[in-house]
CSV table of C-alpha atoms in Angstrom, one decimal:
chain,number,residue,atom,x,y,z
A,128,MET,CA,-30.6,11.7,-16.5
A,129,ALA,CA,-30.9,12.6,-20.4
A,130,GLY,CA,-28.6,14.8,-21.3
A,131,PHE,CA,-26.9,15.5,-18.0
A,132,ASP,CA,-22.9,15.9,-18.3
A,133,PRO,CA,-21.1,12.6,-16.9
A,134,LYS,CA,-18.2,14.6,-16.3
A,135,LEU,CA,-20.5,17.2,-14.2
A,136,ALA,CA,-22.2,14.3,-12.5
A,137,ALA,CA,-18.7,13.2,-11.4
A,138,LEU,CA,-17.9,16.6,-10.3
A,139,VAL,CA,-21.3,17.0,-8.1
A,140,VAL,CA,-21.3,13.4,-6.6
A,141,TRP,CA,-18.1,12.3,-6.1
A,142,PRO,CA,-17.6,14.8,-3.5
A,143,ALA,CA,-20.7,13.8,-1.8
A,144,LEU,CA,-19.7,10.1,-2.0
A,145,LEU,CA,-16.1,11.1,-0.1
A,146,TRP,CA,-18.8,12.8,2.7
A,147,LEU,CA,-20.9,9.5,2.8
A,148,ALA,CA,-17.5,7.6,3.1
A,149,TRP,CA,-16.2,9.7,6.0
A,150,TRP,CA,-19.4,9.9,7.8
A,151,LEU,CA,-20.3,6.3,7.9
A,152,ALA,CA,-17.0,5.5,9.3
A,153,GLU,CA,-17.2,7.6,11.9
A,154,ARG,CA,-20.0,6.3,13.0
A,155,ALA,CA,-19.3,2.6,12.3
A,156,HIS,CA,-15.9,2.5,14.0
A,157,PRO,CA,-16.8,3.4,17.8
A,158,ARG,CA,-18.4,-0.1,17.0
A,159,GLY,CA,-15.2,-1.6,16.1
A,160,VAL,CA,-15.6,-1.4,12.4
A,161,PRO,CA,-12.4,-0.2,10.6
A,162,ARG,CA,-12.7,2.5,8.6
A,163,VAL,CA,-10.7,1.4,5.6
A,164,SER,CA,-13.1,-1.3,5.4
A,165,VAL,CA,-16.0,1.4,5.3
A,166,TYR,CA,-14.1,3.6,2.9
A,167,VAL,CA,-13.7,0.8,0.6
A,168,ALA,CA,-17.4,-0.5,0.7
A,169,VAL,CA,-18.4,2.8,-0.2
A,170,GLY,CA,-16.4,3.0,-3.3
A,171,LEU,CA,-17.9,-0.4,-4.2
A,172,VAL,CA,-20.9,1.4,-4.0
A,173,GLY,CA,-19.9,4.2,-6.1
A,174,SER,CA,-18.7,1.4,-9.0
A,175,ALA,CA,-21.8,-0.2,-8.9
A,176,ILE,CA,-23.8,2.5,-10.0
A,177,GLY,CA,-21.3,4.0,-12.8
A,178,LEU,CA,-19.0,6.3,-10.7
A,179,THR,CA,-16.3,5.6,-11.7
A,180,PRO,CA,-13.2,7.9,-12.1
A,181,GLY,CA,-10.5,7.9,-14.8
A,182,SER,CA,-7.7,5.2,-14.2
A,183,VAL,CA,-3.9,5.7,-14.6
A,184,ALA,CA,-4.0,4.2,-18.4
A,185,GLU,CA,-6.7,7.2,-19.3
A,186,GLY,CA,-4.5,10.0,-17.5
A,187,GLY,CA,-6.8,10.3,-15.3
A,188,GLY,CA,-6.6,13.0,-12.5
A,189,ALA,CA,-8.3,10.9,-9.7
A,190,ALA,CA,-5.7,8.7,-10.5
A,191,LEU,CA,-2.8,10.7,-9.9
A,192,LEU,CA,-4.4,12.3,-6.8
A,193,ALA,CA,-4.5,8.2,-5.8
A,194,GLN,CA,-0.6,8.0,-6.4
A,195,PHE,CA,0.3,11.4,-4.4
A,196,ALA,CA,-2.2,9.8,-1.2
A,197,LEU,CA,-0.2,6.2,-1.7
A,198,SER,CA,3.4,8.0,-1.6
A,199,LEU,CA,2.4,10.2,1.3
A,200,VAL,CA,1.7,6.8,2.9
A,201,LEU,CA,4.8,5.4,2.2
A,202,PHE,CA,6.6,8.5,3.0
A,203,GLU,CA,5.6,8.2,6.5
A,204,LEU,CA,6.2,4.4,6.5
A,205,GLY,CA,9.5,5.0,5.3
A,206,CYS,CA,10.1,7.4,8.3
A,207,ARG,CA,9.5,4.6,10.6
A,208,ILE,CA,11.7,2.2,8.6
A,209,HIS,CA,14.8,1.4,11.2
A,210,LEU,CA,17.5,0.3,8.4
A,211,GLY,CA,20.0,-0.4,11.5
A,212,TRP,CA,17.5,-2.8,13.3
A,213,PHE,CA,18.1,-4.8,10.1
A,214,ARG,CA,22.0,-4.7,10.5
A,215,HIS,CA,21.6,-6.1,14.1
A,216,ASN,CA,18.7,-8.6,13.3
A,217,PRO,CA,19.3,-9.9,9.9
A,218,TRP,CA,16.4,-12.4,10.4
A,219,VAL,CA,13.6,-9.8,9.9
A,220,LEU,CA,14.9,-8.9,6.6
A,221,LEU,CA,15.7,-12.6,5.5
A,222,THR,CA,11.8,-13.3,6.4
A,223,GLY,CA,10.4,-10.5,4.6
A,224,VAL,CA,12.4,-11.7,1.5
A,225,ALA,CA,11.8,-14.9,1.9
A,226,GLN,CA,8.1,-14.8,2.2
A,227,SER,CA,7.8,-12.2,-0.6
A,228,VAL,CA,9.7,-15.0,-2.5
A,229,ALA,CA,7.7,-17.7,-1.5
A,230,ILE,CA,4.3,-15.9,-2.4
A,231,PHE,CA,5.4,-14.8,-5.7
A,232,ALA,CA,6.2,-18.7,-6.8
A,233,ALA,CA,3.4,-20.3,-4.8
A,234,VAL,CA,0.9,-18.0,-6.5
A,235,ALA,CA,2.8,-18.5,-10.0
A,236,TRP,CA,2.8,-22.0,-9.7
A,237,ALA,CA,-0.7,-22.3,-8.3
A,238,LEU,CA,-2.5,-20.2,-10.7
A,239,GLY,CA,-1.4,-22.7,-13.4
A,240,ALA,CA,-3.1,-25.5,-11.7
A,241,VAL,CA,-6.3,-23.6,-11.6
A,242,GLY,CA,-5.9,-22.7,-14.9
A,243,VAL,CA,-4.8,-18.9,-15.3
A,244,ALA,CA,-2.7,-18.5,-18.7
A,245,ALA,CA,1.3,-18.1,-18.3
A,246,GLU,CA,0.9,-14.7,-19.8
A,247,TRP,CA,-0.7,-13.4,-17.0
A,248,ARG,CA,0.9,-15.3,-14.0
A,249,PRO,CA,4.2,-13.8,-13.3
A,250,LEU,CA,2.5,-10.3,-13.2
A,251,VAL,CA,-0.1,-11.6,-11.0
A,252,ALA,CA,2.0,-13.1,-8.8
A,253,ALA,CA,4.5,-10.6,-8.9
A,254,VAL,CA,1.5,-7.8,-7.3
A,255,ALA,CA,0.1,-10.8,-5.3
A,256,VAL,CA,3.3,-10.0,-3.0
A,257,ALA,CA,2.5,-6.4,-2.3
A,258,ALA,CA,0.9,-6.2,1.3
A,259,SER,CA,-1.2,-2.7,1.9
A,260,PRO,CA,0.6,0.0,3.7
A,261,ALA,CA,-2.0,2.6,3.6
A,262,SER,CA,-4.6,0.3,5.3
A,263,LEU,CA,-1.7,-1.5,7.7
A,264,LEU,CA,-0.6,2.3,8.8
A,265,ARG,CA,-4.5,3.7,9.4
A,266,VAL,CA,-5.3,0.3,11.5
A,267,ALA,CA,-2.3,0.6,13.5
A,268,ASN,CA,-3.1,4.5,14.4
A,269,ASP,CA,-6.4,3.8,14.8
A,270,LEU,CA,-5.8,1.8,17.6
A,271,ARG,CA,-2.6,4.4,18.5
A,272,ALA,CA,-1.0,0.9,18.6
A,273,ALA,CA,3.0,0.5,19.7
A,274,GLY,CA,4.8,-3.1,20.1
A,275,GLN,CA,7.0,-5.6,18.7
A,276,VAL,CA,4.5,-7.0,16.7
A,277,THR,CA,3.5,-3.8,15.2
A,278,GLU,CA,6.5,-2.6,14.5
A,279,ARG,CA,7.4,-6.1,12.6
A,280,VAL,CA,4.1,-5.8,10.5
A,281,LEU,CA,5.3,-2.0,9.0
A,282,HIS,CA,8.8,-3.4,8.5
A,283,LEU,CA,7.9,-6.4,6.7
A,284,ALA,CA,5.2,-4.6,5.0
A,285,ALA,CA,7.5,-2.1,3.4
A,286,ILE,CA,10.0,-4.8,2.6
A,287,GLN,CA,7.2,-6.4,0.6
A,288,ALA,CA,6.0,-3.3,-0.9
A,289,VAL,CA,10.0,-3.2,-2.2
A,290,MET,CA,9.7,-6.7,-3.3
A,291,ALA,CA,6.7,-6.3,-5.3
A,292,VAL,CA,8.0,-3.3,-7.0
A,293,LEU,CA,10.8,-5.2,-7.8
A,294,PHE,CA,8.9,-7.8,-9.3
A,295,VAL,CA,6.8,-6.0,-11.3
A,296,LYS,CA,9.6,-4.3,-12.9
A,297,GLY,CA,11.4,-7.9,-13.7
A,298,VAL,CA,8.5,-9.4,-15.2
A,299,SER,CA,7.8,-6.0,-17.5
A,300,GLY,CA,11.3,-6.1,-18.5
A,301,TYR,CA,11.1,-9.7,-19.0
A,302,TRP,CA,7.7,-9.5,-21.3
A,303,HIS,CA,9.4,-6.5,-23.0
A,304,LEU,CA,12.4,-8.6,-24.4
A,305,SER,CA,10.5,-12.0,-24.7
A,306,ALA,CA,7.7,-10.8,-26.9
A,307,GLN,CA,9.7,-7.6,-28.2
A,308,GLY,CA,13.0,-9.0,-27.9
A,309,ASP,CA,13.6,-4.8,-27.3
A,310,TRP,CA,16.6,-4.7,-25.2
A,311,MET,CA,16.2,-0.9,-24.6
A,312,GLN,CA,12.7,-0.8,-23.5
A,313,ALA,CA,13.5,-3.8,-21.1
A,314,ALA,CA,16.2,-2.0,-19.4
A,315,LEU,CA,14.2,1.1,-19.2
A,316,SER,CA,11.1,-1.2,-17.8
A,317,SER,CA,13.3,-2.7,-14.9
A,318,VAL,CA,16.9,-1.2,-13.9
A,319,TYR,CA,16.1,2.5,-15.2
A,320,ALA,CA,13.0,2.4,-13.5
A,321,VAL,CA,14.0,0.7,-10.3
A,322,GLY,CA,17.5,2.4,-9.8
A,323,LEU,CA,16.5,6.4,-11.0
A,324,SER,CA,13.3,5.7,-8.8
A,325,VAL,CA,15.7,5.2,-5.5
A,326,ALA,CA,17.9,7.6,-6.9
A,327,LEU,CA,15.3,10.2,-7.1
A,328,GLY,CA,14.3,9.7,-3.3
A,329,VAL,CA,17.7,10.0,-2.2
A,330,ALA,CA,18.2,13.4,-4.1
A,331,LEU,CA,15.4,14.9,-2.8
A,332,ALA,CA,16.3,13.7,0.6
A,333,VAL,CA,19.3,15.3,0.6
A,334,MET,CA,18.1,18.7,-0.6
A,335,VAL,CA,15.3,18.2,1.9
A,336,THR,CA,18.1,17.9,4.6
A,337,ALA,CA,20.0,20.9,3.7
A,338,LEU,CA,16.7,23.0,3.3
A,339,VAL,CA,14.2,21.7,6.2
A,340,ARG,CA,15.8,22.3,9.7
A,341,GLY,CA,14.0,22.9,12.6
A,342,PRO,CA,12.5,23.7,15.4
A,343,PHE,CA,9.4,24.8,14.0
A,344,GLY,CA,7.0,27.1,15.8
A,345,THR,CA,4.0,24.9,14.6
A,346,SER,CA,3.5,21.1,13.4
A,347,THR,CA,1.9,22.4,10.3
A,348,ALA,CA,4.8,24.0,8.6
A,349,PRO,CA,7.2,20.8,8.4
A,350,THR,CA,4.0,18.7,7.1
A,351,VAL,CA,3.4,21.3,4.4
A,352,GLY,CA,6.9,21.3,3.5
A,353,TYR,CA,6.9,17.4,3.5
A,354,ALA,CA,3.8,17.0,1.7
A,355,LEU,CA,5.0,19.7,-1.3
A,356,ALA,CA,8.2,18.0,-1.8
A,357,LEU,CA,5.9,15.0,-2.2
A,358,VAL,CA,3.8,16.7,-4.8
A,359,TRP,CA,6.9,17.2,-6.8
A,360,LEU,CA,8.3,13.8,-6.2
A,361,THR,CA,4.9,12.3,-7.6
A,362,VAL,CA,4.4,14.6,-10.0
A,363,VAL,CA,8.2,14.2,-11.6
A,364,SER,CA,8.2,10.4,-10.9
A,365,ASP,CA,5.4,10.1,-13.0
A,366,ALA,CA,6.6,11.7,-16.3
A,367,LEU,CA,9.9,10.2,-15.9
A,368,ARG,CA,8.2,6.7,-15.9
A,369,LEU,CA,9.0,5.8,-12.8
A,370,SER,CA,7.8,4.9,-9.7
A,371,PRO,CA,6.3,7.0,-7.4
A,372,LEU,CA,6.1,4.7,-4.6
A,373,LEU,CA,9.3,3.7,-4.3
A,374,ALA,CA,11.0,7.0,-4.7
A,375,ALA,CA,8.3,8.2,-1.5
A,376,LEU,CA,9.3,5.4,0.2
A,377,SER,CA,13.1,6.1,-0.6
A,378,PHE,CA,12.7,9.4,0.6
A,379,GLY,CA,11.4,8.6,3.6
A,380,VAL,CA,13.7,5.9,5.0
A,381,LEU,CA,16.8,8.4,3.9
A,382,LEU,CA,15.1,11.2,6.2
A,383,ARG,CA,14.9,9.0,9.0
A,384,GLU,CA,18.3,7.5,8.4
A,385,ARG,CA,19.9,11.1,8.5
A,386,ARG,CA,17.4,11.8,11.4
A,387,VAL,CA,15.7,15.0,9.5
A,388,PHE,CA,12.7,14.5,9.8
A,389,VAL,CA,11.3,16.3,12.6
A,390,ALA,CA,9.4,15.2,15.6
A,391,ASN,CA,6.6,18.3,15.9
A,392,ALA,CA,5.1,17.0,12.0
A,393,GLN,CA,1.5,16.3,12.1
A,394,ARG,CA,0.9,12.3,12.4
A,395,ASP,CA,-0.7,10.8,9.2
A,396,PHE,CA,0.1,14.3,7.5
A,397,GLY,CA,-2.8,15.7,9.4
A,398,THR,CA,-5.8,16.7,7.9
A,399,LEU,CA,-4.5,16.4,4.4
A,400,GLY,CA,-3.9,13.0,5.0
A,401,LEU,CA,-6.7,11.5,6.8
A,402,LEU,CA,-8.6,13.6,3.8
A,403,LEU,CA,-6.7,12.0,1.0
A,404,GLY,CA,-6.7,8.8,2.8
A,405,VAL,CA,-10.7,8.6,3.0
A,406,PHE,CA,-10.2,9.3,-1.4
A,407,LEU,CA,-7.6,6.7,-1.9
A,408,PHE,CA,-9.8,4.1,-0.6
A,409,VAL,CA,-12.8,4.9,-1.8
A,410,TYR,CA,-10.9,5.3,-5.0
A,411,VAL,CA,-9.5,1.6,-4.5
A,412,GLY,CA,-13.4,0.2,-4.1
A,413,SER,CA,-14.5,2.4,-7.2
A,414,ARG,CA,-12.2,0.3,-9.5
A,415,MET,CA,-13.7,-2.9,-9.1
A,416,SER,CA,-14.8,-4.8,-12.0
A,417,TRP,CA,-18.4,-6.2,-11.1
A,418,GLY,CA,-18.2,-8.3,-14.6
A,419,ALA,CA,-15.2,-9.8,-13.6
A,420,LEU,CA,-16.8,-11.1,-10.1
A,421,THR,CA,-19.0,-12.8,-12.1
A,422,GLN,CA,-16.3,-15.4,-13.6
A,423,GLY,CA,-15.5,-18.6,-11.9
A,424,ALA,CA,-11.5,-18.1,-13.0
A,425,VAL,CA,-11.4,-14.9,-10.9
A,426,TRP,CA,-12.8,-16.8,-8.2
A,427,ALA,CA,-9.8,-18.9,-8.6
A,428,ALA,CA,-7.4,-16.8,-8.5
A,429,ALA,CA,-8.7,-15.4,-5.8
A,430,ALA,CA,-8.4,-18.2,-3.6
A,431,VAL,CA,-4.9,-18.9,-4.5
A,432,VAL,CA,-3.8,-15.3,-3.7
A,433,LEU,CA,-6.0,-15.5,-0.1
A,434,ALA,CA,-4.3,-19.2,0.9
A,435,ALA,CA,-0.9,-17.9,-0.4
A,436,ARG,CA,-1.0,-14.6,1.6
A,437,VAL,CA,-2.5,-16.1,4.7
A,438,LEU,CA,-0.1,-19.3,4.9
A,439,ILE,CA,3.3,-18.5,3.9
A,440,PRO,CA,3.7,-15.2,6.0
A,441,VAL,CA,2.3,-17.1,9.0
A,442,VAL,CA,4.4,-20.0,8.6
A,443,PHE,CA,7.8,-17.8,7.9
A,444,ASN,CA,7.1,-15.5,10.6
A,445,ALA,CA,6.5,-18.6,13.2
A,446,ALA,CA,9.8,-20.8,12.0
A,447,LEU,CA,11.8,-17.9,12.0
A,448,ALA,CA,10.3,-15.8,15.4
A,449,VAL,CA,12.8,-17.1,18.0
A,450,PRO,CA,16.0,-16.5,15.9
A,451,SER,CA,14.8,-13.1,15.3
A,452,GLY,CA,14.1,-12.4,18.6
A,453,THR,CA,10.3,-12.7,19.4
A,454,THR,CA,8.3,-15.5,20.6
A,455,VAL,CA,6.1,-18.1,18.4
A,456,ARG,CA,3.4,-16.3,19.2
A,457,LYS,CA,3.9,-12.9,18.1
A,458,GLY,CA,5.3,-14.6,14.7
A,459,VAL,CA,1.8,-15.8,14.3
A,460,LEU,CA,0.1,-12.6,14.6
A,461,THR,CA,2.7,-10.7,12.7
A,462,GLY,CA,2.3,-13.0,9.8
A,463,VAL,CA,-1.8,-13.1,10.2
A,464,ALA,CA,-1.6,-9.0,10.3
A,465,LEU,CA,0.0,-9.0,6.9
A,466,LEU,CA,-3.3,-9.9,4.9
A,467,PRO,CA,-4.2,-7.0,3.7
A,468,MET,CA,-3.6,-6.3,-0.1
A,469,SER,CA,-5.3,-3.3,-2.1
A,470,ALA,CA,-4.0,0.2,-3.2
A,471,MET,CA,-0.7,-0.8,-4.1
A,472,THR,CA,-1.6,-3.5,-5.9
A,473,LEU,CA,-4.1,-1.6,-7.5
A,474,LEU,CA,-2.0,1.6,-8.4
A,475,LEU,CA,1.4,-0.8,-9.5
A,476,LEU,CA,-1.2,-2.5,-11.9
A,477,GLU,CA,-2.6,0.5,-13.4
A,478,ARG,CA,1.0,2.1,-13.8
A,479,SER,CA,1.6,-1.1,-15.4
A,480,ILE,CA,-1.0,-0.7,-17.8
A,481,ALA,CA,-0.3,3.2,-18.4
A,482,LEU,CA,3.3,2.2,-19.2
A,483,GLY,CA,1.7,0.0,-21.9
A,484,LEU,CA,2.3,-3.8,-20.4
A,485,PRO,CA,-0.4,-5.8,-21.7
A,486,PRO,CA,-0.7,-8.5,-19.6
A,487,ALA,CA,-1.3,-5.8,-16.6
A,488,THR,CA,-4.7,-5.6,-17.8
A,489,GLU,CA,-5.7,-9.4,-17.5
A,490,ALA,CA,-3.7,-9.6,-14.2
A,491,LEU,CA,-6.2,-6.5,-12.7
A,492,TRP,CA,-9.1,-8.6,-13.8
A,493,HIS,CA,-8.2,-11.8,-12.4
A,494,LEU,CA,-7.2,-10.0,-9.0
A,495,THR,CA,-10.7,-8.2,-8.8
A,496,ALA,CA,-12.2,-10.6,-6.2
A,497,ALA,CA,-8.7,-10.9,-4.0
A,498,LEU,CA,-8.7,-7.3,-4.1
A,499,LEU,CA,-12.6,-7.1,-2.9
A,500,TRP,CA,-12.2,-9.6,0.0
A,501,LEU,CA,-8.7,-8.7,0.9
A,502,GLU,CA,-9.3,-5.2,1.4
A,503,LEU,CA,-12.6,-5.5,2.7
A,504,LEU,CA,-12.0,-8.3,5.4
A,505,GLY,CA,-8.3,-7.7,5.6
A,506,PRO,CA,-8.4,-4.6,7.8
A,507,TRP,CA,-10.6,-6.5,10.1
A,508,VAL,CA,-7.4,-9.6,10.5
A,509,SER,CA,-5.0,-6.8,11.0
A,510,GLN,CA,-6.8,-5.2,14.2
A,511,TRP,CA,-7.7,-8.6,15.3
A,512,ALA,CA,-3.8,-9.4,15.4
A,513,LEU,CA,-2.8,-6.2,17.1
A,514,VAL,CA,-5.3,-6.3,19.8
A,515,ALA,CA,-4.5,-10.2,20.4
A,516,ALA,CA,-1.1,-8.9,20.8
A,517,ARG,CA,-2.1,-6.5,23.7
A,518,GLU,CA,-0.5,-3.6,21.5
A,519,ALA,CA,-3.4,-1.4,20.8
A,520,VAL,CA,-3.7,1.3,23.3
A,521,LEU,CA,-7.2,2.2,22.0
A,522,ALA,CA,-10.3,-0.9,22.0
A,523,PRO,CA,-11.6,-1.3,18.8
A,524,SER,CA,-14.8,0.2,20.4
A,525,GLY,CA,-12.9,2.7,22.2
A,526,PRO,CA,-13.5,6.6,21.8
A,527,ASP,CA,-10.1,8.2,20.4
A,528,ARG,CA,-8.2,10.2,23.0
A,529,GLY,CA,-4.5,10.8,23.3
A,530,GLY,CA,-2.2,9.3,21.0
A,531,ALA,CA,0.8,7.0,21.9
A,532,SER,CA,4.0,7.0,20.0
A,533,ALA,CA,5.5,4.1,18.2
A,534,SER,CA,7.8,2.1,20.5
A,535,PRO,CA,11.1,1.3,19.1
A,536,PRO,CA,12.1,-2.3,17.1
A,537,GLN,CA,13.0,-5.1,19.2
């Protein structure tokens, strides 16, 4: 409409879009449709009609809120990571690291075969390593899934998240060094960012250990406390040009190790987490570039990424299943369930653009079709794998009822 302020339009329409995403997801979920896929689909519609929020590079408040929403997810994932399991069963850690390296190498090589420029290939390959912790946790929680496959999927997703951040920071440091000869900027983009991100998460965990003590009368109190701590962690990490996602994961992992995360905190951060989850996936869908989807190079890159993310996790988890203490069938299902890729990949690239890494813009363009398919279809595949593993307490088409706590890793 002529003369209508576009910022006011966004303020009016975006809450309605979020409400529509929630309403459609609640109607579709009883029919077996993953809520995550509905949220992304609504975001895609928003993108098609021009309702695209500001990105990290543009300093958009929506992008910072998306980083906070993903930080909540990674914190919760960190609180489920059992480092002692890696010490007793190093095959799981080996599987996660090996398949991450293999995905990076395979995508980087295959992108060259389909004609992607050498300047963009390393960064596309780096972010292609990341699974989608947000999608996997949401699907697992919606199904009340618990068991060996579920725990392996979540632990491997955490490993791949860390490896993706390390690869991205490594590529960033290498680019600054090779393109500009700037040793200082290369160090700040890689070693500094990784080391201080982990240190910040660890320091916050130590402080929270001393200050947040139970018992609490309600589950609301500890939930609010952890959420506010993560608000601080996200804002400070962003201001210091660190990785809020790596800091949040480190925060959660150390709290788990120090046995401070109180049992009566709300799952998914309660209503706050569910609300931010809707926003996060609608945001992801809204950041899609429809113009990129008309380019053959984008679809060629999507085919490469999809093939690597389907085949490599399945092969590695099946090959190392017996040494790691599970069956080949469960190893295959674990690899299949790791397919989703979305929010973390998008935010890693937008963060790289904001930090002044030129290849990140082209990398995001090349990954548009891959993000579209892996976020729309990935949750369906993960849901099928967890149901096939007989670890879903709720059938995908069943009504929500009492939850089940996750079983310990085996």
